[in-house]
Amino acid sequence: MISGSISNKGGVCPALTCTVGSTPVVTDSTTEFKNAGCSALANNVRVEVKGTKRSIGSVLATRVEKKD
């Protein structure tokens, strides 16, 4: 699990790329978004990410939860 603020957000929902803390994160059509839809995610928004680390170092998110 990764927690932190989003930075370097790119892409178009549901296929986003961003950095959370120092970890590159990608989302896809199977990612579950909780407490906010995909389009509500932006730089400086705090999130908690669950997913699978890929061999290239990024995490493919299975769930992204917006935090207060």
mmCIF file with all atom_site columns, C-alpha atoms in Angstrom:
data_model
loop_
_atom_site.group_PDB
_atom_site.id
_atom_site.type_symbol
_atom_site.label_atom_id
_atom_site.label_alt_id
_atom_site.label_comp_id
_atom_site.label_asym_id
_atom_site.label_entity_id
_atom_site.label_seq_id
_atom_site.pdbx_PDB_ins_code
_atom_site.Cartn_x
_atom_site.Cartn_y
_atom_site.Cartn_z
_atom_site.occupancy
_atom_site.B_iso_or_equiv
_atom_site.pdbx_formal_charge
_atom_site.auth_seq_id
_atom_site.auth_comp_id
_atom_site.auth_asym_id
_atom_site.auth_atom_id
_atom_site.pdbx_PDB_model_num
ATOM 1  C CA . MET A 1 1  ? 0.000   0.000  0.000   1.00 0.00 ? 1  MET A CA 1
ATOM 2  C CA . ILE A 1 2  ? 1.196   3.501  -0.870  1.00 0.00 ? 2  ILE A CA 1
ATOM 3  C CA . SER A 1 3  ? -0.022  6.726  0.727   1.00 0.00 ? 3  SER A CA 1
ATOM 4  C CA . GLY A 1 4  ? 0.735   10.301 -0.209  1.00 0.00 ? 4  GLY A CA 1
ATOM 5  C CA . SER A 1 5  ? -0.118  13.182 -2.480  1.00 0.00 ? 5  SER A CA 1
ATOM 6  C CA . ILE A 1 6  ? -0.502  12.879 -6.235  1.00 0.00 ? 6  ILE A CA 1
ATOM 7  C CA . SER A 1 7  ? 2.039   14.629 -8.447  1.00 0.00 ? 7  SER A CA 1
ATOM 8  C CA . ASN A 1 8  ? 2.869   14.534 -12.163 1.00 0.00 ? 8  ASN A CA 1
ATOM 9  C CA . LYS A 1 9  ? -0.675  13.483 -13.089 1.00 0.00 ? 9  LYS A CA 1
ATOM 10 C CA . GLY A 1 10 ? -1.185  12.634 -16.739 1.00 0.00 ? 10 GLY A CA 1
ATOM 11 C CA . GLY A 1 11 ? -3.426  10.589 -18.995 1.00 0.00 ? 11 GLY A CA 1
ATOM 12 C CA . VAL A 1 12 ? -7.177  10.397 -19.440 1.00 0.00 ? 12 VAL A CA 1
ATOM 13 C CA . CYS A 1 13 ? -9.568  8.482  -17.178 1.00 0.00 ? 13 CYS A CA 1
ATOM 14 C CA . PRO A 1 14 ? -9.458  5.662  -16.503 1.00 0.00 ? 14 PRO A CA 1
ATOM 15 C CA . ALA A 1 15 ? -5.864  5.345  -17.795 1.00 0.00 ? 15 ALA A CA 1
ATOM 16 C CA . LEU A 1 16 ? -3.947  7.731  -15.539 1.00 0.00 ? 16 LEU A CA 1
ATOM 17 C CA . THR A 1 17 ? -0.283  8.001  -14.703 1.00 0.00 ? 17 THR A CA 1
ATOM 18 C CA . CYS A 1 18 ? 0.998   9.825  -11.649 1.00 0.00 ? 18 CYS A CA 1
ATOM 19 C CA . THR A 1 19 ? 3.465   9.699  -8.817  1.00 0.00 ? 19 THR A CA 1
ATOM 20 C CA . VAL A 1 20 ? 2.356   9.049  -5.232  1.00 0.00 ? 20 VAL A CA 1
ATOM 21 C CA . GLY A 1 21 ? 5.176   9.881  -2.872  1.00 0.00 ? 21 GLY A CA 1
ATOM 22 C CA . SER A 1 22 ? 8.133   8.655  -4.926  1.00 0.00 ? 22 SER A CA 1
ATOM 23 C CA . THR A 1 23 ? 6.322   5.720  -6.568  1.00 0.00 ? 23 THR A CA 1
ATOM 24 C CA . PRO A 1 24 ? 5.053   5.837  -10.161 1.00 0.00 ? 24 PRO A CA 1
ATOM 25 C CA . VAL A 1 25 ? 1.418   4.681  -10.309 1.00 0.00 ? 25 VAL A CA 1
ATOM 26 C CA . VAL A 1 26 ? -0.780  3.755  -13.275 1.00 0.00 ? 26 VAL A CA 1
ATOM 27 C CA . THR A 1 27 ? -4.518  3.088  -13.373 1.00 0.00 ? 27 THR A CA 1
ATOM 28 C CA . ASP A 1 28 ? -6.651  1.291  -15.932 1.00 0.00 ? 28 ASP A CA 1
ATOM 29 C CA . SER A 1 29 ? -10.240 0.253  -16.567 1.00 0.00 ? 29 SER A CA 1
ATOM 30 C CA . THR A 1 30 ? -10.093 -2.314 -13.744 1.00 0.00 ? 30 THR A CA 1
ATOM 31 C CA . THR A 1 31 ? -8.988  0.187  -11.065 1.00 0.00 ? 31 THR A CA 1
ATOM 32 C CA . GLU A 1 32 ? -11.577 0.880  -8.349  1.00 0.00 ? 32 GLU A CA 1
ATOM 33 C CA . PHE A 1 33 ? -11.847 4.536  -7.286  1.00 0.00 ? 33 PHE A CA 1
ATOM 34 C CA . LYS A 1 34 ? -13.184 5.147  -3.766  1.00 0.00 ? 34 LYS A CA 1
ATOM 35 C CA . ASN A 1 35 ? -14.389 8.418  -2.180  1.00 0.00 ? 35 ASN A CA 1
ATOM 36 C CA . ALA A 1 36 ? -13.907 10.211 -5.523  1.00 0.00 ? 36 ALA A CA 1
ATOM 37 C CA . GLY A 1 37 ? -14.231 9.378  -9.171  1.00 0.00 ? 37 GLY A CA 1
ATOM 38 C CA . CYS A 1 38 ? -11.243 9.137  -11.453 1.00 0.00 ? 38 CYS A CA 1
ATOM 39 C CA . SER A 1 39 ? -11.785 12.659 -12.787 1.00 0.00 ? 39 SER A CA 1
ATOM 40 C CA . ALA A 1 40 ? -11.595 14.142 -9.256  1.00 0.00 ? 40 ALA A CA 1
ATOM 41 C CA . LEU A 1 41 ? -8.004  13.017 -8.816  1.00 0.00 ? 41 LEU A CA 1
ATOM 42 C CA . ALA A 1 42 ? -5.528  15.847 -9.307  1.00 0.00 ? 42 ALA A CA 1
ATOM 43 C CA . ASN A 1 43 ? -2.076  16.941 -8.247  1.00 0.00 ? 43 ASN A CA 1
ATOM 44 C CA . ASN A 1 44 ? -1.781  17.516 -4.471  1.00 0.00 ? 44 ASN A CA 1
ATOM 45 C CA . VAL A 1 45 ? -4.794  15.290 -3.666  1.00 0.00 ? 45 VAL A CA 1
ATOM 46 C CA . ARG A 1 46 ? -3.965  12.797 -0.898  1.00 0.00 ? 46 ARG A CA 1
ATOM 47 C CA . VAL A 1 47 ? -4.652  9.165  -1.765  1.00 0.00 ? 47 VAL A CA 1
ATOM 48 C CA . GLU A 1 48 ? -4.026  5.619  -0.634  1.00 0.00 ? 48 GLU A CA 1
ATOM 49 C CA . VAL A 1 49 ? -3.156  3.180  -3.422  1.00 0.00 ? 49 VAL A CA 1
ATOM 50 C CA . LYS A 1 50 ? -3.343  -0.605 -3.412  1.00 0.00 ? 50 LYS A CA 1
ATOM 51 C CA . GLY A 1 51 ? -1.957  -2.513 -6.350  1.00 0.00 ? 51 GLY A CA 1
ATOM 52 C CA . THR A 1 52 ? 0.655   -4.738 -7.912  1.00 0.00 ? 52 THR A CA 1
ATOM 53 C CA . LYS A 1 53 ? 4.263   -3.684 -8.359  1.00 0.00 ? 53 LYS A CA 1
ATOM 54 C CA . ARG A 1 54 ? 5.363   -4.243 -11.937 1.00 0.00 ? 54 ARG A CA 1
ATOM 55 C CA . SER A 1 55 ? 8.841   -5.241 -13.091 1.00 0.00 ? 55 SER A CA 1
ATOM 56 C CA . ILE A 1 56 ? 9.435   -1.742 -14.478 1.00 0.00 ? 56 ILE A CA 1
ATOM 57 C CA . GLY A 1 57 ? 9.053   -0.245 -10.989 1.00 0.00 ? 57 GLY A CA 1
ATOM 58 C CA . SER A 1 58 ? 5.596   1.282  -11.210 1.00 0.00 ? 58 SER A CA 1
ATOM 59 C CA . VAL A 1 59 ? 2.481   0.093  -9.402  1.00 0.00 ? 59 VAL A CA 1
ATOM 60 C CA . LEU A 1 60 ? -0.634  -0.929 -11.327 1.00 0.00 ? 60 LEU A CA 1
ATOM 61 C CA . ALA A 1 61 ? -3.390  0.306  -9.019  1.00 0.00 ? 61 ALA A CA 1
ATOM 62 C CA . THR A 1 62 ? -6.255  -2.020 -8.200  1.00 0.00 ? 62 THR A CA 1
ATOM 63 C CA . ARG A 1 63 ? -7.772  0.604  -5.869  1.00 0.00 ? 63 ARG A CA 1
ATOM 64 C CA . VAL A 1 64 ? -7.260  4.327  -5.340  1.00 0.00 ? 64 VAL A CA 1
ATOM 65 C CA . GLU A 1 65 ? -8.923  5.894  -2.302  1.00 0.00 ? 65 GLU A CA 1
ATOM 66 C CA . LYS A 1 66 ? -9.081  9.656  -1.820  1.00 0.00 ? 66 LYS A CA 1
ATOM 67 C CA . LYS A 1 67 ? -8.148  10.691 1.717   1.00 0.00 ? 67 LYS A CA 1
ATOM 68 C CA . ASP A 1 68 ? -9.145  13.857 3.609   1.00 0.00 ? 68 ASP A CA 1
#
